GROMACS .gro file of C-alpha atoms in nm:
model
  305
    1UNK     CA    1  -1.464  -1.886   0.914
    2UNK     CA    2  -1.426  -1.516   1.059
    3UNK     CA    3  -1.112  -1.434   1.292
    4UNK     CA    4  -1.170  -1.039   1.270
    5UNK     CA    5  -1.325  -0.802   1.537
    6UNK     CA    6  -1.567  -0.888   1.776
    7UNK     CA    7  -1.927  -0.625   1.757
    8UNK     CA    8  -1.796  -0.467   2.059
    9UNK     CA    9  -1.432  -0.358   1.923
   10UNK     CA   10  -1.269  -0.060   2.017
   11UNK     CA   11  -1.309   0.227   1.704
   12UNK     CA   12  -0.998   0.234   1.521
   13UNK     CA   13  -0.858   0.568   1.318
   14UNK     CA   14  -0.768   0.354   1.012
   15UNK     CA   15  -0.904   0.059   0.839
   16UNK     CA   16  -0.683  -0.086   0.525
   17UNK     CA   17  -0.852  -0.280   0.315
   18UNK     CA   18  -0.580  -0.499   0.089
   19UNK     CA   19  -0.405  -0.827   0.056
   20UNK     CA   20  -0.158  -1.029   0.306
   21UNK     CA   21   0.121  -1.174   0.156
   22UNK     CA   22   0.433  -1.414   0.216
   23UNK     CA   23   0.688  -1.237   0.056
   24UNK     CA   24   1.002  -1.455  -0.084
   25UNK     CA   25   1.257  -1.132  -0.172
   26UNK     CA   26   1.606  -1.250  -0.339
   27UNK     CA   27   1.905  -1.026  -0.449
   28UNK     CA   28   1.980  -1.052  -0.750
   29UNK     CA   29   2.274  -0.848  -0.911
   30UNK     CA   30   2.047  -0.762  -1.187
   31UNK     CA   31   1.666  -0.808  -1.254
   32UNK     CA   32   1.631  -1.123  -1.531
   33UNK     CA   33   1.575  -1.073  -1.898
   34UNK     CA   34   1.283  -1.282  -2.056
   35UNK     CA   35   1.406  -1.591  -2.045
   36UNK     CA   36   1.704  -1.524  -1.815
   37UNK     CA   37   1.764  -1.733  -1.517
   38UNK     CA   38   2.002  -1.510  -1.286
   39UNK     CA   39   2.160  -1.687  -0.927
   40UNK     CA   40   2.054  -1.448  -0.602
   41UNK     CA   41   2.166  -1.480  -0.259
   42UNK     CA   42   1.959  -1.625  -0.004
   43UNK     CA   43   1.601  -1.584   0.005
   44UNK     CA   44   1.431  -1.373   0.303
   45UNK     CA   45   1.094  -1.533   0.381
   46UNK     CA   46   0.878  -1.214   0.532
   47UNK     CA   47   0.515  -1.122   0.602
   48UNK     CA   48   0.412  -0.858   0.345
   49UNK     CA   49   0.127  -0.755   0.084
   50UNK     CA   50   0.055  -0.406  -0.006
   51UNK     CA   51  -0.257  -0.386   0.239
   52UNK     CA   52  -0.075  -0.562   0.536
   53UNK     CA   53   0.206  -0.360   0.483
   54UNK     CA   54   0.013  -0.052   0.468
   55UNK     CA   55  -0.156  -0.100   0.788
   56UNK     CA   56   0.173  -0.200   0.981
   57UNK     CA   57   0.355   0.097   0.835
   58UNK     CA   58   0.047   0.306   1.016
   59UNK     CA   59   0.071   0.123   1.317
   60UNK     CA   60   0.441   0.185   1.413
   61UNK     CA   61   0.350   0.572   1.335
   62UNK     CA   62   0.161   0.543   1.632
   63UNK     CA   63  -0.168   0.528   1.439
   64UNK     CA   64  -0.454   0.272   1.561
   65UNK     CA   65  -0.522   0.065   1.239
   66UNK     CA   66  -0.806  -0.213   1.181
   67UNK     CA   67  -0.704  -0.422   0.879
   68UNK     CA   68  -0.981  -0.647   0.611
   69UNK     CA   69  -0.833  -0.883   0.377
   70UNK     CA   70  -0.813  -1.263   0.391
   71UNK     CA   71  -0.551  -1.551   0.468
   72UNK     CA   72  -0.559  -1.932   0.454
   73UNK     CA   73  -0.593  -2.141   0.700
   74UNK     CA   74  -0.232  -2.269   0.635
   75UNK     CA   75   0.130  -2.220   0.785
   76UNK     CA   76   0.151  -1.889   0.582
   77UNK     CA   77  -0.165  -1.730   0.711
   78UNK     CA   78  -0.080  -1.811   1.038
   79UNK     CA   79   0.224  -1.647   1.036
   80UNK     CA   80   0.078  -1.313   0.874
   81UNK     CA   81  -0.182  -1.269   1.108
   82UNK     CA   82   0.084  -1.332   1.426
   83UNK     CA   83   0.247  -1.065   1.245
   84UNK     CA   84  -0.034  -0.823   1.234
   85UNK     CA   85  -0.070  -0.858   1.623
   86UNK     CA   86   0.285  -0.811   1.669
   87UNK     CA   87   0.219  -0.487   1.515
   88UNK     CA   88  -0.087  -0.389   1.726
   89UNK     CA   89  -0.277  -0.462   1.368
   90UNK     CA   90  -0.663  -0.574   1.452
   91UNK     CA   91  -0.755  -0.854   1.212
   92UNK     CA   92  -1.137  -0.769   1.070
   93UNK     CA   93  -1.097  -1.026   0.801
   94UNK     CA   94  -1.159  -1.384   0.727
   95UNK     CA   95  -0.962  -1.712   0.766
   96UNK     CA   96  -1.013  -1.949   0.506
   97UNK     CA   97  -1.000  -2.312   0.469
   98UNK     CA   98  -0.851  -2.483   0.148
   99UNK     CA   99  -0.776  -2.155  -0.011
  100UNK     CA  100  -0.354  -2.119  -0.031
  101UNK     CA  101  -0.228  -1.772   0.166
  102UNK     CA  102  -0.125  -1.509  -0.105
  103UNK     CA  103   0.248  -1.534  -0.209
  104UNK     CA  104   0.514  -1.271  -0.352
  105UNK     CA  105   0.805  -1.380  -0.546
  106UNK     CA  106   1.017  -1.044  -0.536
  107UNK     CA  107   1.382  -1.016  -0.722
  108UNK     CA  108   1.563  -0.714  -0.579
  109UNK     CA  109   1.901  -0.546  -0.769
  110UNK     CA  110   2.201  -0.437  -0.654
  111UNK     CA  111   2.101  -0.076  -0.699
  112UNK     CA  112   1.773  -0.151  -0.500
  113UNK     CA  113   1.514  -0.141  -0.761
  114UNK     CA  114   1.267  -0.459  -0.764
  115UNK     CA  115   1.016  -0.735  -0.925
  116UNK     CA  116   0.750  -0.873  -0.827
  117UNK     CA  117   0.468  -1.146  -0.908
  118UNK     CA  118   0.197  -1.231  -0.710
  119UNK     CA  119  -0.024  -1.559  -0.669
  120UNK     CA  120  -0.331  -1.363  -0.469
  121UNK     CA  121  -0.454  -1.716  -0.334
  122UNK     CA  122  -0.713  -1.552  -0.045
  123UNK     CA  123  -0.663  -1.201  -0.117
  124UNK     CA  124  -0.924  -1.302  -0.440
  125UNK     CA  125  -1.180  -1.448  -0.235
  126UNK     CA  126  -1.239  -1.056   0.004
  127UNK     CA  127  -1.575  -0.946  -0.086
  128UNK     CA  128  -1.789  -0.650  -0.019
  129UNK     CA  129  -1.954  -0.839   0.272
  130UNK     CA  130  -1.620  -0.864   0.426
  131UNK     CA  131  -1.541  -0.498   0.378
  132UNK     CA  132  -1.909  -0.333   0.529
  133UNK     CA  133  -1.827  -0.591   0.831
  134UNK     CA  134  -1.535  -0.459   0.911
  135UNK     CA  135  -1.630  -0.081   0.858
  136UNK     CA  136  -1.935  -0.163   1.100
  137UNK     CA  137  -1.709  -0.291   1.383
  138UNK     CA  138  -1.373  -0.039   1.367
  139UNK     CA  139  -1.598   0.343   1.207
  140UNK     CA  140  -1.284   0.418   1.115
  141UNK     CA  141  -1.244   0.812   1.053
  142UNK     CA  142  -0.991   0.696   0.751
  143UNK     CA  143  -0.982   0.415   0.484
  144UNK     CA  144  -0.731   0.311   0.304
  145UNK     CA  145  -0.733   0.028  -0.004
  146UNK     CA  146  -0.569  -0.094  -0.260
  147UNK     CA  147  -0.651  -0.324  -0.597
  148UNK     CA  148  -0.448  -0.629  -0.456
  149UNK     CA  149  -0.797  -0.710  -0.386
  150UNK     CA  150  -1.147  -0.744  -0.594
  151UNK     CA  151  -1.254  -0.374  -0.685
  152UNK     CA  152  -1.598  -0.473  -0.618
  153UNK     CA  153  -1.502  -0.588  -0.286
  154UNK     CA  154  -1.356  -0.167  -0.228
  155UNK     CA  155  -1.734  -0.096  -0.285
  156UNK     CA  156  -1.861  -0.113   0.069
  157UNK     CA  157  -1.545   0.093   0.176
  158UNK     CA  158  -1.839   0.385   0.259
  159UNK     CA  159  -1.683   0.509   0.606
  160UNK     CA  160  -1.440   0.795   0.649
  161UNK     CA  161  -1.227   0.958   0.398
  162UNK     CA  162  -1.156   0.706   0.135
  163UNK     CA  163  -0.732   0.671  -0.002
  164UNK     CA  164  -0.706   0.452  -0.259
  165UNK     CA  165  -0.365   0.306  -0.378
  166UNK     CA  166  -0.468   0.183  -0.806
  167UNK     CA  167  -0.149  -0.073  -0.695
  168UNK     CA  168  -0.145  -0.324  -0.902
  169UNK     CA  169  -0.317  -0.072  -1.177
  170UNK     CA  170  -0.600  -0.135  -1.414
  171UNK     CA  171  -0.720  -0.015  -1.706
  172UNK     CA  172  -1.083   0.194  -1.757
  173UNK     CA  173  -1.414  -0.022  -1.672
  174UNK     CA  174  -1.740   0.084  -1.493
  175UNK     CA  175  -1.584  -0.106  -1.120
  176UNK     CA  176  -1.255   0.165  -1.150
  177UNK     CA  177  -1.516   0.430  -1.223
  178UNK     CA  178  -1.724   0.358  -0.929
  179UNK     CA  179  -1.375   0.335  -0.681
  180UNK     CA  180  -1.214   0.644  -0.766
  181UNK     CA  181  -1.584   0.846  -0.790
  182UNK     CA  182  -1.573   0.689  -0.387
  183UNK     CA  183  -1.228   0.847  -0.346
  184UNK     CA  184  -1.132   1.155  -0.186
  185UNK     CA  185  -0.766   1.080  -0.251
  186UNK     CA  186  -0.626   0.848  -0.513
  187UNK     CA  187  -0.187   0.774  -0.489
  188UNK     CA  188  -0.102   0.601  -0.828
  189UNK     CA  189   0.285   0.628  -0.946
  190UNK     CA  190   0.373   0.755  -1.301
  191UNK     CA  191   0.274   0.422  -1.477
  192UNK     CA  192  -0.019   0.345  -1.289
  193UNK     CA  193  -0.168   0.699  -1.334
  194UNK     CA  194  -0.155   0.654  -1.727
  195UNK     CA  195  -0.282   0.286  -1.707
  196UNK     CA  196  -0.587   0.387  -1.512
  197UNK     CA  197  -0.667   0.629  -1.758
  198UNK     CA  198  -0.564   0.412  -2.097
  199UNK     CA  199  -0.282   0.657  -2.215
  200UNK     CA  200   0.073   0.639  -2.235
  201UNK     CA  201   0.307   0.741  -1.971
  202UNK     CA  202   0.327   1.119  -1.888
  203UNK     CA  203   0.681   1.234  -2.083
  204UNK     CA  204   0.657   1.609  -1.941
  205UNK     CA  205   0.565   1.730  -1.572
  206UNK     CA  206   0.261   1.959  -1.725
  207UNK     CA  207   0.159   1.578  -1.925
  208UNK     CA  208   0.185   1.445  -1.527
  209UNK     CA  209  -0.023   1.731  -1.396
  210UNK     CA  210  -0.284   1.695  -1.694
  211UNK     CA  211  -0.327   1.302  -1.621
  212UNK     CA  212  -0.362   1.382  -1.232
  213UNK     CA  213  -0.653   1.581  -1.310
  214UNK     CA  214  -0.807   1.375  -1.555
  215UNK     CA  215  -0.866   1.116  -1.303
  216UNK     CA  216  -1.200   1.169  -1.078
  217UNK     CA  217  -1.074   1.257  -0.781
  218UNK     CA  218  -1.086   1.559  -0.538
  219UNK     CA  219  -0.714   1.493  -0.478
  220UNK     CA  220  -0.439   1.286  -0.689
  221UNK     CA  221  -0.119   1.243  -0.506
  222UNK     CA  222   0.165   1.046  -0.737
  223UNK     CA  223   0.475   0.907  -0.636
  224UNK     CA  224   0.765   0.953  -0.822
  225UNK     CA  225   1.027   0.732  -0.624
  226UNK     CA  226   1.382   0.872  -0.585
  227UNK     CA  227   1.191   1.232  -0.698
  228UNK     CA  228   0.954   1.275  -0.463
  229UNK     CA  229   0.607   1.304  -0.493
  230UNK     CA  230   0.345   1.555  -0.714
  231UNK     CA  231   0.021   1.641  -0.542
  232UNK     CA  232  -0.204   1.785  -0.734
  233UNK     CA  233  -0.560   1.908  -0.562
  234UNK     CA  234  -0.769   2.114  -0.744
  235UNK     CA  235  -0.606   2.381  -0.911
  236UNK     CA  236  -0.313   2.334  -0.698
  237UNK     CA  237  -0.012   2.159  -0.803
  238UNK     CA  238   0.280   2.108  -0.546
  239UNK     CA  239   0.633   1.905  -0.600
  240UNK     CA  240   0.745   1.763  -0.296
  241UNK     CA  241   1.075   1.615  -0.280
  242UNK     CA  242   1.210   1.305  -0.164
  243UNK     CA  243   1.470   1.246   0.091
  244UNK     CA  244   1.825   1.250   0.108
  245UNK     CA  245   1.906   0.870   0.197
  246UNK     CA  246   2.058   0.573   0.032
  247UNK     CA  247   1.826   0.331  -0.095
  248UNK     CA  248   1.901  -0.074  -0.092
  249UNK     CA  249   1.546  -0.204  -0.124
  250UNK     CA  250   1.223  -0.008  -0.267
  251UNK     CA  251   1.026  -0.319  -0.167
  252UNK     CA  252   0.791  -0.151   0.023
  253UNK     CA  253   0.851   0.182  -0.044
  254UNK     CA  254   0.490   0.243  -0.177
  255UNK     CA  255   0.337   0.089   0.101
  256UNK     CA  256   0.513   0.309   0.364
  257UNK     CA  257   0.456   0.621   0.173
  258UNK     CA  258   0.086   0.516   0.146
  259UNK     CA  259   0.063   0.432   0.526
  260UNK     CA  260   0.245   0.792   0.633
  261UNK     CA  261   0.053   0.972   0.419
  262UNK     CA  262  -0.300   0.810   0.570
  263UNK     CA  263  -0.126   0.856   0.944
  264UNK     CA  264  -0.090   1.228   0.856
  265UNK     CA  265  -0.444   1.231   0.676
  266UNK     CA  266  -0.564   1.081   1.026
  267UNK     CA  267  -0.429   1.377   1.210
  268UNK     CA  268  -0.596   1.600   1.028
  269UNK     CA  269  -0.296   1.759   0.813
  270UNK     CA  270  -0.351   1.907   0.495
  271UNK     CA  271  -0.288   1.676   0.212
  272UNK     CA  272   0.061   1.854   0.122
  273UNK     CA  273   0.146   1.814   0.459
  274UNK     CA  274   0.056   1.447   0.515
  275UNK     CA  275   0.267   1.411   0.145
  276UNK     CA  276   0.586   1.563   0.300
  277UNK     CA  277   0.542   1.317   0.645
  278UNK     CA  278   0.503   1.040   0.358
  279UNK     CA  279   0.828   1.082   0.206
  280UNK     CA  280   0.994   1.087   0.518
  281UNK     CA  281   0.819   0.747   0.605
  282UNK     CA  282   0.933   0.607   0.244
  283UNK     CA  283   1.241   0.786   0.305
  284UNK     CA  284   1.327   0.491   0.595
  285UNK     CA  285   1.165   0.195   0.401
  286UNK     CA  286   1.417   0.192   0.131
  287UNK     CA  287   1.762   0.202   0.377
  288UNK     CA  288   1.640  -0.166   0.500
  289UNK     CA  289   1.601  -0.472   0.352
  290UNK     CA  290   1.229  -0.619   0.322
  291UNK     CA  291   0.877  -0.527   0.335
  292UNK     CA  292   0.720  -0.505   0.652
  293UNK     CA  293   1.075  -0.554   0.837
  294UNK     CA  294   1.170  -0.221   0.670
  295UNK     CA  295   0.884   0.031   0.794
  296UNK     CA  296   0.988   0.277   1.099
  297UNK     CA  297   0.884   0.432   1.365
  298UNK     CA  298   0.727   0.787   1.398
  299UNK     CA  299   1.115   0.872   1.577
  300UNK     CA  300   1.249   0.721   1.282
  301UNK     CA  301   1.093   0.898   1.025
  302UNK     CA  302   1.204   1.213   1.223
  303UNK     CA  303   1.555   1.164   1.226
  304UNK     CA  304   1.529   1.088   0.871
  305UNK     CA  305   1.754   1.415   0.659
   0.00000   0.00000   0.00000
């Protein structure tokens, strides 16, 4: 059963296409060895998944965001898609029945770094039907996606300038191939840029800069955490650095980066510039506990340094 727009929905500056998640996030003094079972402190129960959190994250930047993905019909969904419209999210997605709501189990260290598995539960059921219905009713001027989701669902993500976010990464195959031809920008981090392209990790920044342009994309933009970020477009090549804050959760970190970078995409900044509003974004994510409980404001992100 469809919940999402109506034909007659205002246009919206940004659809995400992605997953919605419950995330369960625990503190743990230590992420767990293979095997290890480590005590945390209580558990914070919080809407999240990278797409969700990606539109929200655009939304409290003052961005108008349409978001496609799917929940269940259960306690779960409910409570992600009351969470969207706190945000001033529109829902363009389905609701369905007998299908569990995606879940995140997420163990977070004392030093702020995290782990996370994910049961997709609805987000596997979005389909390219889903996608062109949603692009029909919100014309956005800016998509955004992520692989939380069935590539071959990203297919019909034809409107606007296309950002994807290879999160969680795969390896080559003719549906990756067809995504990031579609892409004008693609925002992997270290590991996910040399798992798209079946190579180790990048040891050396020009190894970085060589794997950035090996992927087919007018623009790569990767995010190095606590360094920053490396944009690379064309024969360009640009370091910019991260903030000066103290991280206790990189949770959603990503996802607010992604989301300010888009916002500043929207706006019609350069993509160095929208990279250097993303940092600041990311830059407030990581001072607060959670996912979507941890993205700012625009005024946030400006007092941030």
């Amino acid at each position: 059963m469809s919940d999402g727009l109506t034909s007659d929905s205002l246009t919206r500056d940004l659809l995400v296409v992605g997953s919605a998640n419950l995330d369960v996030s625990v503190p743990v003094e230590h992420l767990p060895m293979p095997g290890e079972t480590v005590l945390g402190g209580d558990a914070l129960w919080s809407p999240g998944g990278k797409g969700a959190n990606q539109a929200v994250a655009a939304s409290r930047l003052g961005r108008s965001v349409g978001f496609v993905g799917c929940v269940g019909s259960d306690a779960a969904g409910q409570q992600l898609l009351d969470a969207l419209s706190v945000d001033g999210v529109a829902f363009a997605g389905r609701v369905i029945d007998d299908v569990p709501t995606g879940l995140a189990m997420i163990a977070v260290s004392a030093d702020g770094e995290n782990s996370i598995t994910v049961s997709p539960g609805t987000n596997a059921r979005l389909t390219a039907a889903d996608v062109a219905a949603a692009v029909a009713s919100t014309r956005p001027s800016v998509v955004l996606a992520q692989f939380e989701v069935p590539l071959v669902a990203l297919a019909a993500a034809t409107s606007g300038r296309l950002i994807v976010n290879p999160a969680p990464a795969v390896g080559p195959s003719a549906e990756l191939s067809a995504v990031l031809d579609a892409a004008s920008i693609v925002v992997p981090n270290q590991g996910e840029l040399a798992q798209l392209l079946g190579v180790a990790t990048a040891s050396t920044h020009d190894d970085l800069v060589d794997q950035a342009r090996a992927l087919p994309a007018e623009t790569v933009v990767v995010t190095l955490g606590a360094a920053g970020a490396l944009v690379v477009d064309g024969s360009a090549v640009l370091m910019v650095e991260s903030m000066p804050v103290q991280a206790i959760d990189t949770t959603a970190a990503g996802d607010a980066f992604c989301g300010g970078l888009a916002d500043g995409i929207a706006d019609g900044l350069s993509v160095a510039d929208a990279a250097r509003w993303a940092v600041r974004v990311a830059a407030v994510a990581v001072t607060r506990r959670g996912a979507q409980q941890s993205l700012g404001t625009r005024a946030d992100a400006l007092a941030v340094g």
